[in-house]
mmCIF file of C-alpha atoms and ligand atoms in Angstrom:
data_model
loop_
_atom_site.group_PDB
_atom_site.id
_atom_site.type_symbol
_atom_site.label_atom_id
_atom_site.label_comp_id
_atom_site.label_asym_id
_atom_site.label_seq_id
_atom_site.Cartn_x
_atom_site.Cartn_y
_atom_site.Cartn_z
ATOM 1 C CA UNK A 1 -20.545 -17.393 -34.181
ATOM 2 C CA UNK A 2 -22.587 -18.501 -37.221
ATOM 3 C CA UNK A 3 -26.213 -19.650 -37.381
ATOM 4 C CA UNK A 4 -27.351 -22.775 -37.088
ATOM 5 C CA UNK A 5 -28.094 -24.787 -40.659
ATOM 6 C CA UNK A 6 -31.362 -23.946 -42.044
ATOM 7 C CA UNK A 7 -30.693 -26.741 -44.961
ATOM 8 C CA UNK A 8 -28.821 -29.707 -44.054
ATOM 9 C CA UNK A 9 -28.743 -32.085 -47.213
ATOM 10 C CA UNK A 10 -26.848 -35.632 -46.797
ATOM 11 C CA UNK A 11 -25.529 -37.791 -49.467
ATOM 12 C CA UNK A 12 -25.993 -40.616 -47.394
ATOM 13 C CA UNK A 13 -23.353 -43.189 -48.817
ATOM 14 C CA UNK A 14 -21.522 -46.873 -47.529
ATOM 15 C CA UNK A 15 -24.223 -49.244 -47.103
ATOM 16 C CA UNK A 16 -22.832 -51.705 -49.440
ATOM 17 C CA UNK A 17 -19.561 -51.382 -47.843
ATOM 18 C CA UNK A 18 -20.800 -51.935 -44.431
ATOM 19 C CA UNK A 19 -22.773 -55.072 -45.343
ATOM 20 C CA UNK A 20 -19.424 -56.638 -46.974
ATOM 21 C CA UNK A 21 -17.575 -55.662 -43.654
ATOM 22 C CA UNK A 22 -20.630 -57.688 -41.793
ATOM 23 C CA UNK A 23 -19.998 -60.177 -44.526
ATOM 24 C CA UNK A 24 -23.235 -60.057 -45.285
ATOM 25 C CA UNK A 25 -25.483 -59.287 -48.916
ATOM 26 C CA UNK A 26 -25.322 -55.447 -49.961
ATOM 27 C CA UNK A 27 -28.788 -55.452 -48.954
ATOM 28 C CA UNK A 28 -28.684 -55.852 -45.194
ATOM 29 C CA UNK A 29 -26.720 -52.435 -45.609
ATOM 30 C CA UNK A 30 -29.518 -50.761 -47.448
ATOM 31 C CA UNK A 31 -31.928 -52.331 -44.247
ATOM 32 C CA UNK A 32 -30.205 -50.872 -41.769
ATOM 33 C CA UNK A 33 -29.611 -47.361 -43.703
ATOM 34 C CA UNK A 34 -33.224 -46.943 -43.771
ATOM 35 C CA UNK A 35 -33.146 -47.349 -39.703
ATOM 36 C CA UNK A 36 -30.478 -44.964 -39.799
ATOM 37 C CA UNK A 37 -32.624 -42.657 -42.055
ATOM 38 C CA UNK A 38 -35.256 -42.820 -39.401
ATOM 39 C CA UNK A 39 -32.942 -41.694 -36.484
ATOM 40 C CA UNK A 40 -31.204 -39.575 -37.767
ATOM 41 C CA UNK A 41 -34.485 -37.612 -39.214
ATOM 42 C CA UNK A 42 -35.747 -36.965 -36.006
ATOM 43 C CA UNK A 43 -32.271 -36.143 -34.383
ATOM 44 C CA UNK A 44 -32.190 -33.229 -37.191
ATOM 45 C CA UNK A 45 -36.123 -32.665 -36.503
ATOM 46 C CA UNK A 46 -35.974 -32.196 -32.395
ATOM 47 C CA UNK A 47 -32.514 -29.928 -33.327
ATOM 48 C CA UNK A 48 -35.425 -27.285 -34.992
ATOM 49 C CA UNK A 49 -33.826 -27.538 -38.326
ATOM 50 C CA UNK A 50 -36.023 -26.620 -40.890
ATOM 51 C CA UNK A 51 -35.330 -28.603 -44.228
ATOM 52 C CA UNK A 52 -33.519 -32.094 -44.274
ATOM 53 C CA UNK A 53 -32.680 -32.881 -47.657
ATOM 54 C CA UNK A 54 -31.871 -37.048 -48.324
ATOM 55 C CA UNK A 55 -30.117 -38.357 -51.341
ATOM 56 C CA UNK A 56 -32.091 -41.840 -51.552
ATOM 57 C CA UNK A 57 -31.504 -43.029 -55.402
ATOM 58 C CA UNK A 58 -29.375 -41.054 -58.103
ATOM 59 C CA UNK A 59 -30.363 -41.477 -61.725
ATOM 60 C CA UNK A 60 -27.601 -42.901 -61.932
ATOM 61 C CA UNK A 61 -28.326 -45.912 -59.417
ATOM 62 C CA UNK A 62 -30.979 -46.700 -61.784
ATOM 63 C CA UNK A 63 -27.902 -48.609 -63.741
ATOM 64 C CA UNK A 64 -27.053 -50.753 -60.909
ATOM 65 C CA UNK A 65 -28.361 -54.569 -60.828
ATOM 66 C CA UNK A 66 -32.094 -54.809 -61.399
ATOM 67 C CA UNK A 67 -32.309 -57.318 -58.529
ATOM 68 C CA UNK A 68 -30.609 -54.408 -56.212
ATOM 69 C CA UNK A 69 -32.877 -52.067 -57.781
ATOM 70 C CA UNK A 70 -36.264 -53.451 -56.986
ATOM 71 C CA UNK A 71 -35.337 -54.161 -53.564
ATOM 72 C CA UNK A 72 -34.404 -50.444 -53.166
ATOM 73 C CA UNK A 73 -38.094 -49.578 -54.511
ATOM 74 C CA UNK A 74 -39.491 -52.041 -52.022
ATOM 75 C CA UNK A 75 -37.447 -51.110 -49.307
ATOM 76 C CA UNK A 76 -38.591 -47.257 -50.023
ATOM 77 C CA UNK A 77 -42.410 -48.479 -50.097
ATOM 78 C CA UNK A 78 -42.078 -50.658 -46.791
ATOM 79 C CA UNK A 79 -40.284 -47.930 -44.819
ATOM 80 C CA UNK A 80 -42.381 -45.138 -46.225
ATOM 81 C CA UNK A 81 -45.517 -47.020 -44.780
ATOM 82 C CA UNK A 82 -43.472 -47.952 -41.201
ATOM 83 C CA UNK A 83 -42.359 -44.177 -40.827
ATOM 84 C CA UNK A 84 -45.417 -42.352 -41.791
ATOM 85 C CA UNK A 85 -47.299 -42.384 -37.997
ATOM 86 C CA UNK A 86 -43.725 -41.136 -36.817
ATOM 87 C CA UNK A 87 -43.831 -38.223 -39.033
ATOM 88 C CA UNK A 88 -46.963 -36.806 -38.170
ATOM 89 C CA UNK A 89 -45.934 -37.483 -34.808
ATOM 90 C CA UNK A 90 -42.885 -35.247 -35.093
ATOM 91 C CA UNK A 91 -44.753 -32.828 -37.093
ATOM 92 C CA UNK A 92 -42.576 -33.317 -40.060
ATOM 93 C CA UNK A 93 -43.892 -32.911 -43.902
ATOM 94 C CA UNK A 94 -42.625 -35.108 -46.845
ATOM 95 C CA UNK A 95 -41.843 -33.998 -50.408
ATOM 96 C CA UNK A 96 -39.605 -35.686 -52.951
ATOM 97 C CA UNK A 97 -37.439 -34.200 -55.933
ATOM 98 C CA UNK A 98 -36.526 -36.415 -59.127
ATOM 99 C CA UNK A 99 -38.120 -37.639 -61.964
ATOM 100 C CA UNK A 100 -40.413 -39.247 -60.204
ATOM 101 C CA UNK A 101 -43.140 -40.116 -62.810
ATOM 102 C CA UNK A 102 -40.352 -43.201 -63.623
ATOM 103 C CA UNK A 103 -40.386 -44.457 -60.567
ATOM 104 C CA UNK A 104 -42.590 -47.333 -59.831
ATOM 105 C CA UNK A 105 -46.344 -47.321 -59.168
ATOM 106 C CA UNK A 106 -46.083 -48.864 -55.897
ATOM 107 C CA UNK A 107 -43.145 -45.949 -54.830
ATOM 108 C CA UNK A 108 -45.955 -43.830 -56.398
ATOM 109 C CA UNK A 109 -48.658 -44.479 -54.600
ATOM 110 C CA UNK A 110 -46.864 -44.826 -51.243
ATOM 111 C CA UNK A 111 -45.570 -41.700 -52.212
ATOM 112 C CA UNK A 112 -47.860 -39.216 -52.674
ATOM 113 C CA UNK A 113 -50.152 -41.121 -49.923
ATOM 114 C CA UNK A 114 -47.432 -39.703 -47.475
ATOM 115 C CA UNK A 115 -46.642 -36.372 -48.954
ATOM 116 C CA UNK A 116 -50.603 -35.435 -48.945
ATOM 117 C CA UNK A 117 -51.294 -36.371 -45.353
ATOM 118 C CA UNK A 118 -48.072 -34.604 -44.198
ATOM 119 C CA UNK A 119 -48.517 -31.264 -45.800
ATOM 120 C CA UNK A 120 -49.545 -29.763 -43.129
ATOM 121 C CA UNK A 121 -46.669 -30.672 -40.758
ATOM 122 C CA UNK A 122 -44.897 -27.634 -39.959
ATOM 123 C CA UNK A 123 -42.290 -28.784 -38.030
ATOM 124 C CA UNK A 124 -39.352 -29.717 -40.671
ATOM 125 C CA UNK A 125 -39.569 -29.994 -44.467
ATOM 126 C CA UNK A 126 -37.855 -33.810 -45.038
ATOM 127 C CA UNK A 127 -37.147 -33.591 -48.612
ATOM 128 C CA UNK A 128 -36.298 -37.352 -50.445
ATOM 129 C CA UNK A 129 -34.297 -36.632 -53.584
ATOM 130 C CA UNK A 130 -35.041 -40.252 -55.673
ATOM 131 C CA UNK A 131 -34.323 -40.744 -59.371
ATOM 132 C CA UNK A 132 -32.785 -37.572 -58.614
ATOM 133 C CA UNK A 133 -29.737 -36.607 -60.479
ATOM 134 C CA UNK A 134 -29.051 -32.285 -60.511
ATOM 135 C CA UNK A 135 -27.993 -32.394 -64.146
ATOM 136 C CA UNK A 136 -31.296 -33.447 -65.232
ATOM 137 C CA UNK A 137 -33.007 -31.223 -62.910
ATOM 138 C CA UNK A 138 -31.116 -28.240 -64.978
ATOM 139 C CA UNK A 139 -31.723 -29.848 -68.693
ATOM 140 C CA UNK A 140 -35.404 -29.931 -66.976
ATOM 141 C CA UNK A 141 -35.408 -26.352 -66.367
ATOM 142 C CA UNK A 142 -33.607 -24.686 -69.049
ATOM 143 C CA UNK A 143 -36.031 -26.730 -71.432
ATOM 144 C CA UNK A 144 -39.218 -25.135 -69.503
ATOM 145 C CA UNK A 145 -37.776 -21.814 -69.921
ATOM 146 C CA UNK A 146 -36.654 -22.016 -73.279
ATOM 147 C CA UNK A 147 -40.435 -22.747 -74.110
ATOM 148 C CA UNK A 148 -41.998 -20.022 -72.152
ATOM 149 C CA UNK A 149 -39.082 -17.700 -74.183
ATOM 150 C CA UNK A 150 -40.419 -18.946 -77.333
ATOM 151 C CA UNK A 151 -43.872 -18.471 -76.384
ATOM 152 C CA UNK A 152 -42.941 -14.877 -75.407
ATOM 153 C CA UNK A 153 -44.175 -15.698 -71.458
ATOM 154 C CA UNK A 154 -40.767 -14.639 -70.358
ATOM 155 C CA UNK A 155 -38.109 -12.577 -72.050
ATOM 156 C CA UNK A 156 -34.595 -13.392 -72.498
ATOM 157 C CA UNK A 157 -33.337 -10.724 -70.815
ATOM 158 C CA UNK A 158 -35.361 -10.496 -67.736
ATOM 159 C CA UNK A 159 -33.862 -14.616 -67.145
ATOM 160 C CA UNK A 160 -32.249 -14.297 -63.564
ATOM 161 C CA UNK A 161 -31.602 -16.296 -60.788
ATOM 162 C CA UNK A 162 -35.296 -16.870 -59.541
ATOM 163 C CA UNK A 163 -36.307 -17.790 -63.093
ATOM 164 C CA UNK A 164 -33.939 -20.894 -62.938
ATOM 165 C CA UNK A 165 -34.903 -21.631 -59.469
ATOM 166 C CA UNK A 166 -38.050 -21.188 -59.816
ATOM 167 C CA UNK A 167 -37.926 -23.871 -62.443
ATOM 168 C CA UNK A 168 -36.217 -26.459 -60.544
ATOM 169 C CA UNK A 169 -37.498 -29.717 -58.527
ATOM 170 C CA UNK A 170 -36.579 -27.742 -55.314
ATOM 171 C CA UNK A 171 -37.664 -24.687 -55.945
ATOM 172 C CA UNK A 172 -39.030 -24.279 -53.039
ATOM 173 C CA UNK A 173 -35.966 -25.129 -50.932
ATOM 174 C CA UNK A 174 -33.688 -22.714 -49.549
ATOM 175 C CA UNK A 175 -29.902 -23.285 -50.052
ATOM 176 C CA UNK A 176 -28.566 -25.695 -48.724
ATOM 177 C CA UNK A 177 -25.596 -24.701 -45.999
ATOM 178 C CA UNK A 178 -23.989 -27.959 -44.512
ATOM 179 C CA UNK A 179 -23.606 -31.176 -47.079
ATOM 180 C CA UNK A 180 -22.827 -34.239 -45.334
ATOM 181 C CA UNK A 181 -21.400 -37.629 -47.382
ATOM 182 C CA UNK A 182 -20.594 -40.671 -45.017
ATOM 183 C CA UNK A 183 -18.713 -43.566 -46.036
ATOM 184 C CA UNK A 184 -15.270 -41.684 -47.007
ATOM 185 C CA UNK A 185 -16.224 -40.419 -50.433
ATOM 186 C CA UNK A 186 -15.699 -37.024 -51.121
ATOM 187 C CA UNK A 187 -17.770 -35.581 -54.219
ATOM 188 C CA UNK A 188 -20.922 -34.839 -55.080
ATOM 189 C CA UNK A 189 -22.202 -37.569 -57.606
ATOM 190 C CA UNK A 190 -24.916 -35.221 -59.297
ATOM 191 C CA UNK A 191 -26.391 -34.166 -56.183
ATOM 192 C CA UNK A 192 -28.482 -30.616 -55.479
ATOM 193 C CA UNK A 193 -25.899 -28.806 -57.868
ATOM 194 C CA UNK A 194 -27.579 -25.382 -57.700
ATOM 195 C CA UNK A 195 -28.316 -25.631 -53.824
ATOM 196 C CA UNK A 196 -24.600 -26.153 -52.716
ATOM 197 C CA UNK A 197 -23.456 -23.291 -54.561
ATOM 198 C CA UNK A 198 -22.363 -21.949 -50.949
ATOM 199 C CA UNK A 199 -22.993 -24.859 -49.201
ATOM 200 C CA UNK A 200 -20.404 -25.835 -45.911
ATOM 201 C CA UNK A 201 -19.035 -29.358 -46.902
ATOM 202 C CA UNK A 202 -18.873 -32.325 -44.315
ATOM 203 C CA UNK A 203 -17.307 -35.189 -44.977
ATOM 204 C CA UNK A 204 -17.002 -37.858 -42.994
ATOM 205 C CA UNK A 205 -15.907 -41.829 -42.947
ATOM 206 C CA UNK A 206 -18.306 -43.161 -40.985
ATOM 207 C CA UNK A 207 -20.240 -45.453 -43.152
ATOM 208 C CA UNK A 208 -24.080 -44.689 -43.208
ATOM 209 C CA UNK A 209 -25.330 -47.172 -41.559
ATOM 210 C CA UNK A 210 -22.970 -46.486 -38.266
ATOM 211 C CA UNK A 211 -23.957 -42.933 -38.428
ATOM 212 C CA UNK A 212 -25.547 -42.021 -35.184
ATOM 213 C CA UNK A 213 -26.871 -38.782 -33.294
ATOM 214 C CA UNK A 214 -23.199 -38.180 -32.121
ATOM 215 C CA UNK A 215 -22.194 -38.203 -35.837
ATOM 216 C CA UNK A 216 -24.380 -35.311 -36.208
ATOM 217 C CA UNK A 217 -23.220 -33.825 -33.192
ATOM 218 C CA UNK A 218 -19.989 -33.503 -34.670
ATOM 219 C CA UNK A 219 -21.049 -32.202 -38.155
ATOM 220 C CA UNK A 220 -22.821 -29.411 -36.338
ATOM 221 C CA UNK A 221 -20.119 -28.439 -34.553
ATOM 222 C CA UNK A 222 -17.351 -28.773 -37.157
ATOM 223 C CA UNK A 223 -19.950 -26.587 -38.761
ATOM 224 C CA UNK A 224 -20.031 -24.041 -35.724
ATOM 225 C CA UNK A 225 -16.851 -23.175 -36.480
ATOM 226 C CA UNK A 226 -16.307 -22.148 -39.677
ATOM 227 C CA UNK A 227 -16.641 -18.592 -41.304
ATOM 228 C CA UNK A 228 -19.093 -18.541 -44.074
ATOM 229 C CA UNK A 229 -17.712 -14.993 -46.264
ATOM 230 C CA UNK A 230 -19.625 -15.082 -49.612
ATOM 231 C CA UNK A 231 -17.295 -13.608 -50.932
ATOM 232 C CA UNK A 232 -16.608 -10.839 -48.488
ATOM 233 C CA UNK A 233 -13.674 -10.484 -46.211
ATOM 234 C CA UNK A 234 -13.558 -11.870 -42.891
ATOM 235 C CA UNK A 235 -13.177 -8.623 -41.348
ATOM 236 C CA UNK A 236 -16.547 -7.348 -43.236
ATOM 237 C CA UNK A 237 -18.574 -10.225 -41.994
ATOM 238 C CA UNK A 238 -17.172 -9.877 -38.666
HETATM 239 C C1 IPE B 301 -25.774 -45.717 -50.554
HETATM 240 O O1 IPE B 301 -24.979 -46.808 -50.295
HETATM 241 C C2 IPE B 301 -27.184 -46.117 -50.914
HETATM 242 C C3 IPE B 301 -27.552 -45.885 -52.308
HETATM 243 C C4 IPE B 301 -26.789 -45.345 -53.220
HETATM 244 C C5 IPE B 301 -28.878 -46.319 -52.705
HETATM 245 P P1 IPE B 301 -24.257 -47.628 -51.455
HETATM 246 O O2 IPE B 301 -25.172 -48.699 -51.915
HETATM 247 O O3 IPE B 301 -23.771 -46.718 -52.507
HETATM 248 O O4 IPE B 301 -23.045 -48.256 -50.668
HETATM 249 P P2 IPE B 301 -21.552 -48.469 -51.169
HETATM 250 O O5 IPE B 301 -21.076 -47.176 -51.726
HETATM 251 O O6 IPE B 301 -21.602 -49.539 -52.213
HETATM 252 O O7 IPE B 301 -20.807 -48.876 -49.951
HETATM 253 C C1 IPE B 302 -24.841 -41.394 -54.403
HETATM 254 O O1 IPE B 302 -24.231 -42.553 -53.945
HETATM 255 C C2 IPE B 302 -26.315 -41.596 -54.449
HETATM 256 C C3 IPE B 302 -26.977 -41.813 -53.167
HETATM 257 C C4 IPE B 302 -26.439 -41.697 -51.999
HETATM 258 C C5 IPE B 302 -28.359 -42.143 -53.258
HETATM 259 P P1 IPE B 302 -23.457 -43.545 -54.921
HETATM 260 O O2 IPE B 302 -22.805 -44.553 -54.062
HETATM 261 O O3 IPE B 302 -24.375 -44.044 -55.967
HETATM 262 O O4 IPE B 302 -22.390 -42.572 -55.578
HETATM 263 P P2 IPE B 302 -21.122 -42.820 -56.515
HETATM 264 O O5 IPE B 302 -21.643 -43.236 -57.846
HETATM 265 O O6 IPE B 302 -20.284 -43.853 -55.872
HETATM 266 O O7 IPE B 302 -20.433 -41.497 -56.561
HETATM 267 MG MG1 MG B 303 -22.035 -45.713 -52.773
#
């Protein structure tokens, strides 16, 4: 039987869609997604998984209505100061991945408030990907590198994996090995593109803001029970 995840990393999608199906404003959705973020955080903490990695705003979301936008920003800063006593509580240590010097002051602030009084937590690393898109996070890299080549700090030739890691937002993530998307969606809309080389894919209908502990449950174990071969045979790995 295989391990369990190390890295689970959610694109954590529907919360529009549920709201219309409430027939209520898109935003209610994004309200009740952050509760779900909250459950579902500790759910993944108590199950001794090490890194949690949440998609919370694509680049690309940036484009969206700047009424929707703002309230996404606030809704970040308000939950970020609700949920910090419950992290330290569960032991668990923020960080965040993106371009994050675009993001608002207030998002900022809140921010790095969190992430500096958590990093000590040992328990689980709960990584927020915002204004995060994995595209940029390469062009990012690759530009950083091709500098330090011109400057003669690294050679051309000795460029390997752990010199593009190394270079990325989460470099100090392990890969990732079960991807969840809720909401019926199945692709990858710029997320974590180096970390899911291998990654196990999970994708489920459940819109995010109905996804509960059980939901998990059943990730896991549709995860239990699949071979993971790199490459190998099965017989190899068995
Ligand atoms: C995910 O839900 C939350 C964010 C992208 C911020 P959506 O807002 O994308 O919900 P749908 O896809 O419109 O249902
Ligand atoms: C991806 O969801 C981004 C987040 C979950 C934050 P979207 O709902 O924005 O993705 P697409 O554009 O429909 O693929
Ligand atoms: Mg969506």
């Amino acid at each position: 039987m295989i391990k369990p995840p190390e890295h689970i990393a959610i694109i954590m999608d529907g919360n529009g869609r549920w709201a219309k199906k409430q027939g209520k404003k898109r935003f209610a959705g994004h309200i009740r997604g952050a509760e779900t973020v909250s459950e579902i955080v500790e759910e993944v903490a108590r199950k001794k998984i090490n890194f949690l990695t949440l998609f919370a705003f694509s680049v690309e979301n940036l484009s969206r209505p700047k009424k929707e936008v703002n309230l996404l920003m606030k809704l970040l800063v308000s939950s970020l100061k609700k949920e910090f006593k419950r992290l330290n509580e569960n032991k668990i240590r923020l960080c965040a991945v993106g371009d994050l010097n675009t993001l608002p002051n207030s998002v900022k602030n809140e921010l790095m408030f969190v992430i500096e009084k958590t990093k000590k937590n040992k328990q689980m690393i709960l990584t927020l990907a915002l204004n995060y898109g994995a595209k940029e996070e390469i062009i990012e890299a690759v530009k950083t590198i091709s500098m330090k080549v011109k400057n003669s700090i690294i050679s051309p030739e000795k460029v390997d994996e752990s010199t593009i890691i190394s270079h990325l937002y989460t470099r100090n993530l392990p890969p990732v090995d079960l991807l969840i998307r809720t909401s019926g969606e199945e692709r990858i809309s710029n997320f974590l593109l180096w970390h899911i080389a291998y990654a196990e894919l999970y994708f489920t209908k459940t819109l995010w803001p109905d996804f509960k502990k059980e939901d998990l449950e059943e990730a896991l174990s549709n995860y239990k029970k699949r071979e993971r071969r790199f490459g190998k045979t099965s017989e190899q790995i068995k």
